[in-house]
XYZ file of N, CA and C in Angstrom:
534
model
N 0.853 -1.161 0.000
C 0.000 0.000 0.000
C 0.905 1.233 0.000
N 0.676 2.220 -0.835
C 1.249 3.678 -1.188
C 1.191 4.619 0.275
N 2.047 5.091 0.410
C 1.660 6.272 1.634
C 1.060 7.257 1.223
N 0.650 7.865 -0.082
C -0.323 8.262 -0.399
C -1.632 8.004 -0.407
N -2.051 6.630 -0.323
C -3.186 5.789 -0.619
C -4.350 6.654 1.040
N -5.109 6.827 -0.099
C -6.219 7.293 1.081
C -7.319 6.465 2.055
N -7.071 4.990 1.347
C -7.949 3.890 1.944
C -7.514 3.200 3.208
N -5.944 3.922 3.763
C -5.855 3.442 4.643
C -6.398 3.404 6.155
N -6.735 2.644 6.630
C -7.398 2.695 7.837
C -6.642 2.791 9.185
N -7.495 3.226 10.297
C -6.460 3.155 11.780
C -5.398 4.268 11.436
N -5.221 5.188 11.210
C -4.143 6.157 11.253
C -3.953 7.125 12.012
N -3.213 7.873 12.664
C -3.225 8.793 13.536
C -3.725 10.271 12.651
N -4.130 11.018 13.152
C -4.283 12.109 12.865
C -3.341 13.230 12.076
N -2.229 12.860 12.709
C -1.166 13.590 11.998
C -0.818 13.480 10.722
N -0.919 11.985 10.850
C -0.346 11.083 9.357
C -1.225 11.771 8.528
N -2.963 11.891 8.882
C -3.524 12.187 7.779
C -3.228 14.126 7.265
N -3.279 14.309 8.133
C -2.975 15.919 8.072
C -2.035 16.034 7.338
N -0.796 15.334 7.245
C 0.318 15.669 6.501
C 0.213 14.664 5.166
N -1.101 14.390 4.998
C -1.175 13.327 3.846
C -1.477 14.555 2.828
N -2.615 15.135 3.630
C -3.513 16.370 3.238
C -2.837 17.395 2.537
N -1.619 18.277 3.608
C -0.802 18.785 3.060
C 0.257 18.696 1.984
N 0.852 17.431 2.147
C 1.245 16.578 0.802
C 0.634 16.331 -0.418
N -0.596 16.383 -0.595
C -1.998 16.764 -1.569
C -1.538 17.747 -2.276
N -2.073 18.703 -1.003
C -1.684 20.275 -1.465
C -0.800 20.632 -1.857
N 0.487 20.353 -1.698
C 1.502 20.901 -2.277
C 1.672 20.558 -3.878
N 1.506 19.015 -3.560
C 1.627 18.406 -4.989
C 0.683 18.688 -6.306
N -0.299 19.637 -5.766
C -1.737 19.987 -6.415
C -2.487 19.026 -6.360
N -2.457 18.042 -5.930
C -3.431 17.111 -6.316
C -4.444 17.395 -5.212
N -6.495 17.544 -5.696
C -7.561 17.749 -4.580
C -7.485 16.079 -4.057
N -9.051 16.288 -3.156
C -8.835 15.483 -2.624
C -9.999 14.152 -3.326
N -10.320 15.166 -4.204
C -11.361 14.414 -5.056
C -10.174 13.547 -6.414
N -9.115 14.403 -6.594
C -8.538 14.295 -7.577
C -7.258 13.479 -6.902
N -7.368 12.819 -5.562
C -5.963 12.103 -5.154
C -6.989 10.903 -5.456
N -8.167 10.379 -5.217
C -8.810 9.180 -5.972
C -8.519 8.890 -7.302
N -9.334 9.951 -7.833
C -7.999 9.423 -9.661
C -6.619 9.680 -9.373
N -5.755 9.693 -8.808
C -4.623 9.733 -9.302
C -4.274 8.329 -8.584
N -4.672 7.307 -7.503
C -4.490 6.416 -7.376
C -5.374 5.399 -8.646
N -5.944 5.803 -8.957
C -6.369 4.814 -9.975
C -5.181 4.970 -11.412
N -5.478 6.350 -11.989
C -4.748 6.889 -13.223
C -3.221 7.256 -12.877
N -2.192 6.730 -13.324
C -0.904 7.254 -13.199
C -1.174 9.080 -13.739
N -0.448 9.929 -13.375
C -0.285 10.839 -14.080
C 0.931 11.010 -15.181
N 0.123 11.792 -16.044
C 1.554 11.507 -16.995
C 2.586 13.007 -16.900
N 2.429 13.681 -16.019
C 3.772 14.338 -15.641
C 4.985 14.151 -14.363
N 5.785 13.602 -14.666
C 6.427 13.103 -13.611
C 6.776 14.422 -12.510
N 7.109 13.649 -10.833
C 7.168 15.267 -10.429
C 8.714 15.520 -10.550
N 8.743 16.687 -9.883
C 10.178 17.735 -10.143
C 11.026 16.882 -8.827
N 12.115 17.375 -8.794
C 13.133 17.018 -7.982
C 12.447 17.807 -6.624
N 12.706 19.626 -6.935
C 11.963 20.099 -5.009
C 10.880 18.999 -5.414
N 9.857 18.842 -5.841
C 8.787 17.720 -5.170
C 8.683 16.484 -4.659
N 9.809 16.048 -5.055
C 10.197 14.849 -4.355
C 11.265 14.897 -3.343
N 11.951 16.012 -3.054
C 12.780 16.183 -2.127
C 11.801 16.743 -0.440
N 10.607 17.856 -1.056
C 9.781 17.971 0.183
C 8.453 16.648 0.298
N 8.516 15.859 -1.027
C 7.679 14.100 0.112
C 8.539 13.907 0.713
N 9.812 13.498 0.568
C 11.013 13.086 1.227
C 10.775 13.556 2.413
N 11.301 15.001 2.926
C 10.867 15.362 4.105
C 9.736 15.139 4.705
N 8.358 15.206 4.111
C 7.264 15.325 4.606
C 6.995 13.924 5.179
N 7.810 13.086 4.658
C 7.795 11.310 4.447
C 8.458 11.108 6.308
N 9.733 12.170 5.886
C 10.413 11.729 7.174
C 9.792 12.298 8.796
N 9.233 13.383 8.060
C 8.270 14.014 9.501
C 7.433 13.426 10.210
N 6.562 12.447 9.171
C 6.088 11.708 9.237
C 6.240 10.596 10.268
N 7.009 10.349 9.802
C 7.588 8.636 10.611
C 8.206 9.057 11.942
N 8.986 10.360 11.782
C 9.660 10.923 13.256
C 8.208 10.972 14.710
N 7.244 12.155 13.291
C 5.789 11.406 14.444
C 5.565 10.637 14.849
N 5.183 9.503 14.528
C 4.339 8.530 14.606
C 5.321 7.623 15.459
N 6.871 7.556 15.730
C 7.755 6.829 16.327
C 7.561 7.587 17.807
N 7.761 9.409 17.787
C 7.623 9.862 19.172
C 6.145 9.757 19.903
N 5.337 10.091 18.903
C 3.690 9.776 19.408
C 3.647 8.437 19.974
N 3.838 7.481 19.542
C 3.119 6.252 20.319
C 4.122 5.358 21.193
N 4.961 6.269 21.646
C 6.204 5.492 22.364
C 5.396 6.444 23.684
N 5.454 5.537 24.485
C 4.628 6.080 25.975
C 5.846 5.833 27.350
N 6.299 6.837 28.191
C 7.328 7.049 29.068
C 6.764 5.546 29.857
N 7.832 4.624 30.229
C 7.896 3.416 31.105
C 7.707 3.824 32.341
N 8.153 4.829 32.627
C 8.024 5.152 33.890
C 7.121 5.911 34.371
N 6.401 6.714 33.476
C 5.059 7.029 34.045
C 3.848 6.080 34.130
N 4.117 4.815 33.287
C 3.350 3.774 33.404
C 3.586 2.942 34.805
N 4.749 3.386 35.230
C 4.951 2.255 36.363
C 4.441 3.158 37.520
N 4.980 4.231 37.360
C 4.794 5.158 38.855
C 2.863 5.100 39.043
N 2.641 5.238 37.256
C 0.939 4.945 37.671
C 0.440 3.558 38.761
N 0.835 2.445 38.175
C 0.762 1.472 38.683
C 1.259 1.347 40.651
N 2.614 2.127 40.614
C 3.292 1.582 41.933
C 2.494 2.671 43.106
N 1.415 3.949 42.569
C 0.409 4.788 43.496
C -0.154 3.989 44.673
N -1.303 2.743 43.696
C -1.953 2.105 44.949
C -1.314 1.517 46.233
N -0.319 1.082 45.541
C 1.104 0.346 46.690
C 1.708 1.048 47.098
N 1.962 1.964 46.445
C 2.416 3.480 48.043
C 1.824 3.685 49.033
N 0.232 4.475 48.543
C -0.998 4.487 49.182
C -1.323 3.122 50.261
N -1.289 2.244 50.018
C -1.171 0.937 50.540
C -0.657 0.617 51.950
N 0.668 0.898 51.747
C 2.046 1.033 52.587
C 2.087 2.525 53.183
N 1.851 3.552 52.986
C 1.736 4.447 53.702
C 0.815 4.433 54.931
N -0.346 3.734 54.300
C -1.462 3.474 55.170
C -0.845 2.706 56.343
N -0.791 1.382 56.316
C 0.382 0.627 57.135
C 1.188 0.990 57.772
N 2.257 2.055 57.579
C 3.093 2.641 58.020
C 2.616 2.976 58.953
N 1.103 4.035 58.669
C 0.597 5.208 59.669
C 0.011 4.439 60.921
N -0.680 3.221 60.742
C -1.613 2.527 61.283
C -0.299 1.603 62.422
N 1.123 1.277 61.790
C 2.007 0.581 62.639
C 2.620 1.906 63.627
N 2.275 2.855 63.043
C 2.935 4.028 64.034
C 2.178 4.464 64.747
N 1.003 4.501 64.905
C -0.398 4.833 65.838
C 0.083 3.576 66.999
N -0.320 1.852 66.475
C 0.146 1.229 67.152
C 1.262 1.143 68.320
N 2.196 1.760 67.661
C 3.645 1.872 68.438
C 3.654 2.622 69.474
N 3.264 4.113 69.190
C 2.306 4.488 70.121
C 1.416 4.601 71.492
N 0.625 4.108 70.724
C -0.320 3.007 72.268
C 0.779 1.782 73.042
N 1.312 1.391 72.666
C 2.034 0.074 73.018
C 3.020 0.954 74.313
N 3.779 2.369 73.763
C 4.847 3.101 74.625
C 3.881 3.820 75.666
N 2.529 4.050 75.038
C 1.461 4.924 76.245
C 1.568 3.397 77.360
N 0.701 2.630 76.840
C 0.442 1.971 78.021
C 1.812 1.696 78.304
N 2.879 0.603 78.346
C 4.000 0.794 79.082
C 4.539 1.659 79.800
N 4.502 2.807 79.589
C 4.729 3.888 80.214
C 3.690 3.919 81.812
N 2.480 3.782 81.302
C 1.325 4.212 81.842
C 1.745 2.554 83.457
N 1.860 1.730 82.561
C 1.981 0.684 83.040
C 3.118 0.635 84.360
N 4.276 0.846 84.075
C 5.609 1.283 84.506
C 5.534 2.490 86.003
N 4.259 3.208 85.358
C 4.466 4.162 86.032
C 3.426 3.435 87.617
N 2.707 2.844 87.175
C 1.613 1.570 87.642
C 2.467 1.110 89.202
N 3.558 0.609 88.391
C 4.514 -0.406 89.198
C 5.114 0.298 89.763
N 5.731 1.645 89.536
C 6.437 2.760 90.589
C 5.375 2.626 91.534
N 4.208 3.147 91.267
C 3.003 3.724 92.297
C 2.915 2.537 93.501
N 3.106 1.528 92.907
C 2.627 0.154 94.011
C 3.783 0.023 94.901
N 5.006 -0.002 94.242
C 6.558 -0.100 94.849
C 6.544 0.723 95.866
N 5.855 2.713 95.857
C 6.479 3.419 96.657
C 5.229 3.183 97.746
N 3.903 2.121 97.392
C 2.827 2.282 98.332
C 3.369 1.063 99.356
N 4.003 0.180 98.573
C 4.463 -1.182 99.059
C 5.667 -0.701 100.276
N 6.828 0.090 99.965
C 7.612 0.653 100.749
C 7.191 1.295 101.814
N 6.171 2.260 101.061
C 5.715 3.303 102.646
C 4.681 1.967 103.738
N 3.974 1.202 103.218
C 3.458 0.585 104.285
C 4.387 -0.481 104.842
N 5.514 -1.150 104.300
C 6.452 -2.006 105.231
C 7.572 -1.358 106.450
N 7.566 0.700 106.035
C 8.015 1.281 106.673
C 7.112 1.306 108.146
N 5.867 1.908 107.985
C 4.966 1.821 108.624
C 4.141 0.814 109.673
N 4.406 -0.928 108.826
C 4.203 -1.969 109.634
C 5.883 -2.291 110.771
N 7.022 -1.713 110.521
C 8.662 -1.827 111.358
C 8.180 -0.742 112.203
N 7.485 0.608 112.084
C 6.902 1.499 113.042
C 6.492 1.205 114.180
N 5.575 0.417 113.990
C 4.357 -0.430 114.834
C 5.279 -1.386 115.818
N 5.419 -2.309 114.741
C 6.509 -3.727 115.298
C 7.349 -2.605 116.079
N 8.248 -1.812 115.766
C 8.937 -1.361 116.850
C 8.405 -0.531 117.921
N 7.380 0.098 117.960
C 6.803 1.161 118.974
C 6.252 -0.330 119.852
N 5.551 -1.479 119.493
C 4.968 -2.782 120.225
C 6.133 -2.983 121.058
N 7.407 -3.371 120.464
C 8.695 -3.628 121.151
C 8.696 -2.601 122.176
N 8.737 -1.734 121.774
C 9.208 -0.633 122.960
C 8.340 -0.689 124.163
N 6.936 -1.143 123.979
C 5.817 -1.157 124.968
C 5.885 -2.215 125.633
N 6.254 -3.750 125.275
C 6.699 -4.528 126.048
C 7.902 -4.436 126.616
N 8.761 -3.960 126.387
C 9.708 -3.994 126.684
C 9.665 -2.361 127.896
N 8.954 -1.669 127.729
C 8.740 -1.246 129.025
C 7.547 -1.518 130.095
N 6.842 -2.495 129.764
C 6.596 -3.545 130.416
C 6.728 -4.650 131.040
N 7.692 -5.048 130.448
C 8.789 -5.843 131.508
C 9.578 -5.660 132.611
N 9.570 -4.312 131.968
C 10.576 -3.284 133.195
C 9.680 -2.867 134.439
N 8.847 -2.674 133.465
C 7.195 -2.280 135.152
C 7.004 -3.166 135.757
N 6.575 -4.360 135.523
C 6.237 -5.922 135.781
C 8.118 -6.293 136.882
N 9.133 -6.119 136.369
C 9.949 -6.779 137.134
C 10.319 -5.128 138.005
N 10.008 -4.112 138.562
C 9.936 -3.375 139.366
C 9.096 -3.536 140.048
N 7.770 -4.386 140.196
C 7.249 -4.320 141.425
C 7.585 -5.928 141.818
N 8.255 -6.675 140.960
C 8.175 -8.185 141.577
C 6.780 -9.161 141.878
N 6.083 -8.884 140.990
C 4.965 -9.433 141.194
C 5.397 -10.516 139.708
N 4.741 -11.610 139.747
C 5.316 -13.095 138.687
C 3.435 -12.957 138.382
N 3.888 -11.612 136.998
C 1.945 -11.779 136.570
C 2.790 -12.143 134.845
N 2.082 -11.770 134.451
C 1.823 -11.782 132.932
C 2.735 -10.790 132.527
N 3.807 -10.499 131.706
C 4.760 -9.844 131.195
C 3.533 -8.650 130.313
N 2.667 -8.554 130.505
C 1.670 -7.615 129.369
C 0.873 -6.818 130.735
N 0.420 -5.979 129.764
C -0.205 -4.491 131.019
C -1.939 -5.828 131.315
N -2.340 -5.604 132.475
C -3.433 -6.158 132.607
C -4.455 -5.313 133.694
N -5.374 -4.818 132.844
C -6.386 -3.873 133.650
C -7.713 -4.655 134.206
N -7.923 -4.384 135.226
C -8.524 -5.289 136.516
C -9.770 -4.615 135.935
N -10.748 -5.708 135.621
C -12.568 -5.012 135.500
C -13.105 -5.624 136.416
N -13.855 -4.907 137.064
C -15.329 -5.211 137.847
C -16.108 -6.140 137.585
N -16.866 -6.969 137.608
C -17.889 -7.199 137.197
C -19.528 -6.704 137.553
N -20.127 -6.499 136.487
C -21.056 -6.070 137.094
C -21.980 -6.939 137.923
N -23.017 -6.288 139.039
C -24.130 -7.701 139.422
C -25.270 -7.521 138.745
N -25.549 -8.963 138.523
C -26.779 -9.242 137.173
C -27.731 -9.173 138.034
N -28.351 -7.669 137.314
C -29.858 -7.420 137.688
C -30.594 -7.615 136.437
N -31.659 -8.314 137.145
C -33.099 -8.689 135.843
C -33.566 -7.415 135.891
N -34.103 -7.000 134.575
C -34.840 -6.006 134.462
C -36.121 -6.156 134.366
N -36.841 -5.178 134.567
C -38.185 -5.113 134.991
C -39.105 -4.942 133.406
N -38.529 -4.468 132.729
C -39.229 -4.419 131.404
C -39.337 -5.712 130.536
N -39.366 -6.833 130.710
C -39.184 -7.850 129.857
C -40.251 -9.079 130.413
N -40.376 -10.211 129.678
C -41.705 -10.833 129.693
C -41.418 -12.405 129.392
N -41.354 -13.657 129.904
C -41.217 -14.418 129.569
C -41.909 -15.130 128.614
N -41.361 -15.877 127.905
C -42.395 -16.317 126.960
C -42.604 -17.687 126.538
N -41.606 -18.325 127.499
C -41.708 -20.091 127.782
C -41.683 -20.163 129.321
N -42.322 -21.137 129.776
C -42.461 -21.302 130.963
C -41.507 -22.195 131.295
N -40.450 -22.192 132.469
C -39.627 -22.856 133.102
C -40.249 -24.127 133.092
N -39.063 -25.099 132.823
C -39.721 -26.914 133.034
C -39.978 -26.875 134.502
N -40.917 -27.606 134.926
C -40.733 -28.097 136.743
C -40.072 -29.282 136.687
């Protein structure tokens, strides 16, 4: 098939535009590039006319090689978006995580100080006792062996007893066995 030939199908735009212009130059319409694919013409063309198809030939092809060659790498970077997007997400979601994990530890940590210094102050507090007890027997022993009495090494306060009076307000309500 002629690169002149107008029956060709699927062509880019350019191609035809510069088919067009190639027409024009050569005089040929576009009614009249149909007969001339049928009818040879019988004037051959000139040298400039075949030197600017030549060019027009090569413009041609320079198009149609830079037009449909598509950058690799804007095809990939299209592609590698969702998987950025993807992994960014992840990223954000493992760093939120990380996060919470150092809150509570922290939170946690700080947990175990709180119990340690509650744990300390009350074993200080129970050696308080234990020792102030010591000190009370132990000056009780000293009271107890100053008067020489062989009682009980502990303070012992003498109660009364009271005498059991029945009271007058109350009512029996089983009768004594005979």
């Amino acid at each position: 098939m002629s690169w002149s030939d107008s029956a060709r199908r699927f062509e880019p735009a350019e191609d035809v535009q510069l088919r067009a212009e190639l027409r024009d130059l050569l005089g040929l319409g576009p009614v009249a590039s149909a007969k001339a694919a049928k009818a040879p013409t019988a004037t051959e063309p000139t040298a400039e006319q075949m030197a600017l198809a030549n060019d027009l030939r090569r413009e041609a092809q320079r198009r149609s090689r830079t037009e449909r060659k598509r950058p690799t790498w804007g095809l990939l970077a299209a592609a590698a978006l969702p998987l950025l997007a993807i992994l960014t997400g992840f990223g954000t979601w493992g760093f939120q995580q990380k996060h919470r994990a150092d809150d509570l530890a922290a939170q946690a940590q700080r947990q175990e100080q709180e119990l340690t210094r509650l744990a300390a102050a009350h074993a200080s507090e129970v050696a308080r006792e234990r020792q102030a007890k010591e000190v009370v027997q132990q000056k009780l022993q000293l009271a107890s062996r100053k008067e020489n009495r062989k009682t009980e090494p502990y303070l012992v306060i003498p109660v009364e007893k009271p005498l059991r009076v029945m009271g007058d307000d109350y009512q029996r309500v089983k009768q004594k066995p005979q």
